Amino acid sequence: MATRIDGKKLSAELLTSVAQNAAEFQREFGLRPGLAVVLVGEDPASQVYVRNKTARATESGLNSTEYRLPTETTQAALNDLIEELNSDPEVHGILVQLPLPEHLDEEQVIAAISPAKDVDGFHPENVGALSVGKDALVPCTPQGCMIMLQQTLGNLSGKHAVVVGRSNIVGKPMASLLLQANCTVTIVHSRTPEPEKLARQADILVAAVGIPEMIGSEWVKPGATVIDVGINVIERDGKRKLVGDVDYAAVEPIAHAVTPVPGGVGPMTIACLIKNTLLAARAQQ
Ligand code: GUN
């Protein structure tokens, strides 16, 4: 049976060290590292994520502020808020929760955030830096996945990693980080013929597709390490339930190690966000 990779425990360890770092920052500079979290609209999942992010940030000693804007917010109004946060010396990190309502241009919003305060690592400047292996703010979810992989496997050099999904938030930066760690990297996506055949060659399988329990036993090589990035709400036996992109019960007997949902990648993402805010704050002082 596979080892369950405990994201809750690992994230708590990471948050403890970040909280110490935040306290040192406050002693050195006389202010707390500041994080601004912006949510536009009423998306229920986004509301939960944003609440968790600000709660963990506050617990870790950050000065965390939530900006909740109505769905009908204009691009100009959102840009004005970002400009204000860009020039606020008490704000070191800015996160605009995605997805945005349809009338807003996500690309333009991301580009408006100062790259130095872009704790999501989504700004083209940070994306480019990651892609050429320069110091950058690294997207939180893939960063959390790498910590779990390194904790489970040690050195990743030479391993074959298959990433399922090619989003800008997870799939693409995940592939960059795995490549930087000297993995052989394959990305499979919705247009890949027989993706499970490629996935079955993977020592490391990262699922980031957003389809509940899509990855069954036929996708997994015996002894592989499986990272499940999916957070999907389904209804089963008349109850709402949170499941990943991986069919945990089917994969558990085959894999070496698997991340659960909930309690896997999710808490690591938040811990990395807080770590990024500290890195950004130190770089700005
Ligand atoms: N929506 C889903 N994941 C993320 C994330 O990591 N950052 C932001 N800003 N929005 C998201």
GROMACS .gro file of C-alpha atoms and ligand atoms in nm:
model
  296
    1MET     CA    1   0.000   0.000   0.000
    2ALA     CA    2   0.119   0.349  -0.085
    3THR     CA    3   0.246   0.592   0.175
    4ARG     CA    4   0.006   0.882   0.228
    5ILE     CA    5   0.201   1.206   0.182
    6ASP     CA    6   0.083   1.428   0.466
    7GLY     CA    7   0.052   1.782   0.326
    8LYS     CA    8  -0.111   1.905   0.644
    9LYS     CA    9   0.186   1.805   0.858
   10LEU     CA   10   0.449   1.926   0.608
   11SER     CA   11   0.273   2.260   0.563
   12ALA     CA   12   0.251   2.307   0.941
   13GLU     CA   13   0.630   2.256   0.964
   14LEU     CA   14   0.689   2.503   0.682
   15LEU     CA   15   0.451   2.758   0.840
   16THR     CA   16   0.630   2.731   1.176
   17SER     CA   17   0.960   2.826   1.017
   18VAL     CA   18   0.798   3.103   0.811
   19ALA     CA   19   0.629   3.244   1.125
   20GLN     CA   20   0.971   3.263   1.297
   21ASN     CA   21   1.107   3.439   0.990
   22ALA     CA   22   0.809   3.682   0.997
   23ALA     CA   23   0.876   3.764   1.363
   24GLU     CA   24   1.243   3.835   1.282
   25PHE     CA   25   1.133   4.056   0.993
   26GLN     CA   26   0.912   4.259   1.226
   27ARG     CA   27   1.197   4.302   1.478
   28GLU     CA   28   1.435   4.411   1.202
   29PHE     CA   29   1.211   4.647   1.007
   30GLY     CA   30   0.939   4.751   1.255
   31LEU     CA   31   0.650   4.627   1.040
   32ARG     CA   32   0.493   4.294   0.956
   33PRO     CA   33   0.524   4.142   0.608
   34GLY     CA   34   0.206   4.256   0.432
   35LEU     CA   35  -0.017   4.047   0.205
   36ALA     CA   36  -0.315   4.184   0.010
   37VAL     CA   37  -0.565   3.928  -0.118
   38VAL     CA   38  -0.816   4.047  -0.376
   39LEU     CA   39  -1.136   3.859  -0.457
   40VAL     CA   40  -1.374   3.980  -0.727
   41GLY     CA   41  -1.721   3.825  -0.727
   42GLU     CA   42  -1.895   3.552  -0.533
   43ASP     CA   43  -1.744   3.223  -0.657
   44PRO     CA   44  -1.802   2.989  -0.359
   45ALA     CA   45  -1.477   2.789  -0.401
   46SER     CA   46  -1.272   3.110  -0.435
   47GLN     CA   47  -1.434   3.248  -0.119
   48VAL     CA   48  -1.317   2.941   0.076
   49TYR     CA   49  -0.963   2.958  -0.069
   50VAL     CA   50  -0.932   3.331   0.008
   51ARG     CA   51  -1.059   3.286   0.364
   52ASN     CA   52  -0.805   3.006   0.422
   53LYS     CA   53  -0.520   3.209   0.273
   54THR     CA   54  -0.583   3.516   0.488
   55ALA     CA   55  -0.643   3.308   0.803
   56ARG     CA   56  -0.313   3.117   0.765
   57ALA     CA   57  -0.130   3.440   0.680
   58THR     CA   58  -0.258   3.614   0.993
   59GLU     CA   59  -0.171   3.311   1.211
   60SER     CA   60   0.183   3.324   1.068
   61GLY     CA   61   0.228   3.686   1.181
   62LEU     CA   62   0.162   3.857   0.848
   63ASN     CA   63  -0.041   4.174   0.808
   64SER     CA   64  -0.304   4.026   0.581
   65THR     CA   65  -0.583   4.230   0.423
   66GLU     CA   66  -0.873   4.099   0.218
   67TYR     CA   67  -1.027   4.315  -0.057
   68ARG     CA   68  -1.369   4.188  -0.165
   69LEU     CA   69  -1.503   4.354  -0.477
   70PRO     CA   70  -1.846   4.303  -0.639
   71THR     CA   71  -1.883   4.089  -0.953
   72GLU     CA   72  -1.956   4.396  -1.166
   73THR     CA   73  -1.622   4.565  -1.079
   74THR     CA   74  -1.470   4.727  -1.389
   75GLN     CA   75  -1.123   4.662  -1.523
   76ALA     CA   76  -1.036   5.026  -1.449
   77ALA     CA   77  -1.146   4.998  -1.085
   78LEU     CA   78  -0.949   4.678  -1.036
   79ASN     CA   79  -0.643   4.835  -1.200
   80ASP     CA   80  -0.675   5.136  -0.968
   81LEU     CA   81  -0.675   4.908  -0.662
   82ILE     CA   82  -0.370   4.718  -0.793
   83GLU     CA   83  -0.187   5.047  -0.856
   84GLU     CA   84  -0.265   5.158  -0.502
   85LEU     CA   85  -0.135   4.829  -0.359
   86ASN     CA   86   0.174   4.841  -0.585
   87SER     CA   87   0.275   5.173  -0.431
   88ASP     CA   88   0.180   5.091  -0.069
   89PRO     CA   89   0.506   5.030   0.125
   90GLU     CA   90   0.319   4.819   0.382
   91VAL     CA   91   0.202   4.573   0.115
   92HIS     CA   92   0.475   4.329   0.008
   93GLY     CA   93   0.261   4.069  -0.166
   94ILE     CA   94  -0.048   4.100  -0.389
   95LEU     CA   95  -0.269   3.808  -0.486
   96VAL     CA   96  -0.572   3.842  -0.712
   97GLN     CA   97  -0.774   3.523  -0.679
   98LEU     CA   98  -0.851   3.352  -1.011
   99PRO     CA   99  -1.073   3.289  -1.200
  100LEU     CA  100  -1.200   3.644  -1.245
  101PRO     CA  101  -1.553   3.722  -1.369
  102GLU     CA  102  -1.569   3.683  -1.747
  103HIS     CA  103  -1.575   4.054  -1.837
  104LEU     CA  104  -1.231   4.106  -1.677
  105ASP     CA  105  -0.907   4.041  -1.864
  106GLU     CA  106  -0.700   3.810  -1.644
  107GLU     CA  107  -0.381   3.856  -1.842
  108GLN     CA  108  -0.399   4.234  -1.809
  109VAL     CA  109  -0.468   4.213  -1.435
  110ILE     CA  110  -0.171   3.982  -1.375
  111ALA     CA  111   0.056   4.210  -1.581
  112ALA     CA  112  -0.056   4.512  -1.373
  113ILE     CA  113   0.080   4.362  -1.048
  114SER     CA  114   0.435   4.472  -0.966
  115PRO     CA  115   0.659   4.167  -1.038
  116ALA     CA  116   0.830   4.225  -0.699
  117LYS     CA  117   0.492   4.184  -0.521
  118ASP     CA  118   0.362   3.902  -0.745
  119VAL     CA  119   0.350   3.630  -0.476
  120ASP     CA  120   0.156   3.402  -0.714
  121GLY     CA  121   0.448   3.404  -0.958
  122PHE     CA  122   0.209   3.461  -1.250
  123HIS     CA  123   0.356   3.787  -1.390
  124PRO     CA  124   0.533   3.734  -1.727
  125GLU     CA  125   0.859   3.858  -1.572
  126ASN     CA  126   0.847   3.586  -1.304
  127VAL     CA  127   0.728   3.324  -1.554
  128GLY     CA  128   1.022   3.409  -1.780
  129ALA     CA  129   1.271   3.404  -1.493
  130LEU     CA  130   1.151   3.059  -1.384
  131SER     CA  131   1.170   2.933  -1.738
  132VAL     CA  132   1.539   3.031  -1.773
  133GLY     CA  133   1.625   2.918  -1.418
  134LYS     CA  134   1.679   3.265  -1.265
  135ASP     CA  135   1.566   3.368  -0.915
  136ALA     CA  136   1.193   3.438  -0.923
  137LEU     CA  137   0.874   3.421  -0.723
  138VAL     CA  138   0.764   3.066  -0.803
  139PRO     CA  139   0.391   2.972  -0.833
  140CYS     CA  140   0.271   2.833  -0.500
  141THR     CA  141   0.103   2.506  -0.602
  142PRO     CA  142   0.391   2.363  -0.808
  143GLN     CA  143   0.636   2.484  -0.541
  144GLY     CA  144   0.438   2.290  -0.278
  145CYS     CA  145   0.434   1.982  -0.501
  146MET     CA  146   0.814   1.998  -0.538
  147ILE     CA  147   0.861   2.013  -0.159
  148MET     CA  148   0.643   1.704  -0.117
  149LEU     CA  149   0.829   1.519  -0.394
  150GLN     CA  150   1.172   1.605  -0.251
  151GLN     CA  151   1.056   1.503   0.096
  152THR     CA  152   0.930   1.168  -0.038
  153LEU     CA  153   1.198   1.082  -0.294
  154GLY     CA  154   1.505   1.291  -0.209
  155ASN     CA  155   1.697   1.371  -0.527
  156LEU     CA  156   1.468   1.375  -0.831
  157SER     CA  157   1.749   1.375  -1.090
  158GLY     CA  158   1.695   1.136  -1.382
  159LYS     CA  159   1.339   1.045  -1.289
  160HIS     CA  160   1.068   1.048  -1.553
  161ALA     CA  161   0.793   1.289  -1.453
  162VAL     CA  162   0.461   1.306  -1.633
  163VAL     CA  163   0.246   1.615  -1.574
  164VAL     CA  164  -0.120   1.576  -1.669
  165GLY     CA  165  -0.253   1.923  -1.758
  166ARG     CA  166  -0.093   2.232  -1.912
  167SER     CA  167  -0.240   2.529  -1.724
  168ASN     CA  168  -0.038   2.845  -1.663
  169ILE     CA  169  -0.106   2.813  -1.288
  170VAL     CA  170   0.009   2.453  -1.239
  171GLY     CA  171   0.099   2.235  -1.539
  172LYS     CA  172   0.352   2.461  -1.713
  173PRO     CA  173   0.539   2.589  -1.403
  174MET     CA  174   0.535   2.234  -1.259
  175ALA     CA  175   0.708   2.108  -1.574
  176SER     CA  176   0.969   2.389  -1.547
  177LEU     CA  177   1.048   2.304  -1.184
  178LEU     CA  178   1.076   1.931  -1.255
  179LEU     CA  179   1.308   2.006  -1.548
  180GLN     CA  180   1.518   2.231  -1.323
  181ALA     CA  181   1.544   1.934  -1.082
  182ASN     CA  182   1.686   1.729  -1.373
  183CYS     CA  183   1.380   1.514  -1.436
  184THR     CA  184   1.285   1.395  -1.783
  185VAL     CA  185   0.951   1.570  -1.827
  186THR     CA  186   0.647   1.479  -2.035
  187ILE     CA  187   0.334   1.694  -2.040
  188VAL     CA  188   0.013   1.521  -2.145
  189HIS     CA  189  -0.312   1.707  -2.209
  190SER     CA  190  -0.657   1.683  -2.365
  191ARG     CA  191  -0.516   1.640  -2.719
  192THR     CA  192  -0.259   1.372  -2.628
  193PRO     CA  193  -0.347   1.031  -2.780
  194GLU     CA  194  -0.349   0.752  -2.519
  195PRO     CA  195  -0.223   0.969  -2.233
  196GLU     CA  196  -0.246   0.680  -1.985
  197LYS     CA  197   0.022   0.493  -2.184
  198LEU     CA  198   0.267   0.780  -2.126
  199ALA     CA  199   0.154   0.822  -1.765
  200ARG     CA  200   0.229   0.454  -1.701
  201GLN     CA  201   0.597   0.525  -1.774
  202ALA     CA  202   0.618   0.788  -1.500
  203ASP     CA  203   0.821   0.761  -1.181
  204ILE     CA  204   0.646   1.085  -1.079
  205LEU     CA  205   0.288   1.152  -1.188
  206VAL     CA  206   0.135   1.496  -1.127
  207ALA     CA  207  -0.238   1.526  -1.194
  208ALA     CA  208  -0.366   1.880  -1.255
  209VAL     CA  209  -0.669   1.851  -1.481
  210GLY     CA  210  -0.972   1.939  -1.269
  211ILE     CA  211  -1.167   1.622  -1.355
  212PRO     CA  212  -1.284   1.427  -1.048
  213GLU     CA  213  -1.099   1.095  -1.000
  214MET     CA  214  -0.993   1.076  -1.367
  215ILE     CA  215  -0.659   0.911  -1.290
  216GLY     CA  216  -0.727   0.544  -1.220
  217SER     CA  217  -0.497   0.244  -1.177
  218GLU     CA  218  -0.437   0.215  -1.556
  219TRP     CA  219  -0.247   0.549  -1.543
  220VAL     CA  220   0.000   0.445  -1.272
  221LYS     CA  221   0.323   0.243  -1.288
  222PRO     CA  222   0.376   0.020  -0.983
  223GLY     CA  223   0.598   0.210  -0.740
  224ALA     CA  224   0.526   0.557  -0.883
  225THR     CA  225   0.481   0.867  -0.668
  226VAL     CA  226   0.151   1.041  -0.742
  227ILE     CA  227   0.073   1.407  -0.667
  228ASP     CA  228  -0.292   1.506  -0.687
  229VAL     CA  229  -0.347   1.878  -0.747
  230GLY     CA  230  -0.723   1.848  -0.812
  231ILE     CA  231  -0.984   1.992  -0.578
  232ASN     CA  232  -1.328   1.893  -0.707
  233VAL     CA  233  -1.662   1.899  -0.530
  234ILE     CA  234  -1.884   1.603  -0.621
  235GLU     CA  235  -2.208   1.462  -0.490
  236ARG     CA  236  -2.195   1.102  -0.373
  237ASP     CA  237  -2.463   0.912  -0.179
  238GLY     CA  238  -2.655   1.241  -0.152
  239LYS     CA  239  -2.360   1.416   0.016
  240ARG     CA  240  -2.117   1.680  -0.110
  241LYS     CA  241  -1.762   1.549  -0.106
  242LEU     CA  242  -1.417   1.687  -0.191
  243VAL     CA  243  -1.215   1.463  -0.427
  244GLY     CA  244  -0.899   1.503  -0.632
  245ASP     CA  245  -0.817   1.423  -0.994
  246VAL     CA  246  -0.684   1.086  -0.875
  247ASP     CA  247  -0.899   0.788  -0.779
  248TYR     CA  248  -0.717   0.744  -0.448
  249ALA     CA  249  -0.865   0.403  -0.361
  250ALA     CA  250  -0.770   0.261  -0.704
  251VAL     CA  251  -0.415   0.400  -0.702
  252GLU     CA  252  -0.324   0.335  -0.338
  253PRO     CA  253  -0.249  -0.039  -0.382
  254ILE     CA  254  -0.012   0.029  -0.676
  255ALA     CA  255   0.178   0.350  -0.601
  256HIS     CA  256   0.479   0.410  -0.375
  257ALA     CA  257   0.326   0.727  -0.234
  258VAL     CA  258   0.016   0.941  -0.300
  259THR     CA  259  -0.109   1.279  -0.179
  260PRO     CA  260  -0.463   1.277  -0.036
  261VAL     CA  261  -0.743   1.528  -0.110
  262PRO     CA  262  -0.807   1.709   0.117
  263GLY     CA  263  -0.487   1.735   0.321
  264GLY     CA  264  -0.230   1.706   0.042
  265VAL     CA  265  -0.137   1.979  -0.206
  266GLY     CA  266  -0.396   2.235  -0.077
  267PRO     CA  267  -0.229   2.324   0.254
  268MET     CA  268   0.115   2.324   0.087
  269THR     CA  269  -0.005   2.586  -0.165
  270ILE     CA  270  -0.105   2.820   0.118
  271ALA     CA  271   0.221   2.764   0.307
  272CYS     CA  272   0.418   2.849  -0.009
  273LEU     CA  273   0.211   3.166  -0.058
  274ILE     CA  274   0.313   3.282   0.287
  275LYS     CA  275   0.674   3.184   0.223
  276ASN     CA  276   0.666   3.383  -0.104
  277THR     CA  277   0.528   3.687   0.081
  278LEU     CA  278   0.824   3.674   0.318
  279LEU     CA  279   1.071   3.638   0.031
  280ALA     CA  280   0.906   3.934  -0.144
  281ALA     CA  281   0.905   4.142   0.175
  282ARG     CA  282   1.277   4.078   0.239
  283ALA     CA  283   1.365   4.158  -0.123
  284GLN     CA  284   1.175   4.490  -0.095
  285GLN     CA  285   1.342   4.605   0.229
  286GUN     N1  286  -0.702   3.001  -0.836
  286GUN     C1  287  -0.668   2.870  -0.822
  286GUN     N2  288  -0.541   2.859  -0.778
  286GUN     C2  289  -0.494   2.984  -0.763
  286GUN     C3  290  -0.369   3.037  -0.718
  286GUN     O1  291  -0.274   2.965  -0.686
  286GUN     N3  292  -0.360   3.172  -0.716
  286GUN     C4  293  -0.462   3.254  -0.754
  286GUN     N4  294  -0.443   3.385  -0.749
  286GUN     N5  295  -0.579   3.208  -0.797
  286GUN     C5  296  -0.594   3.074  -0.800
   0.00000   0.00000   0.00000
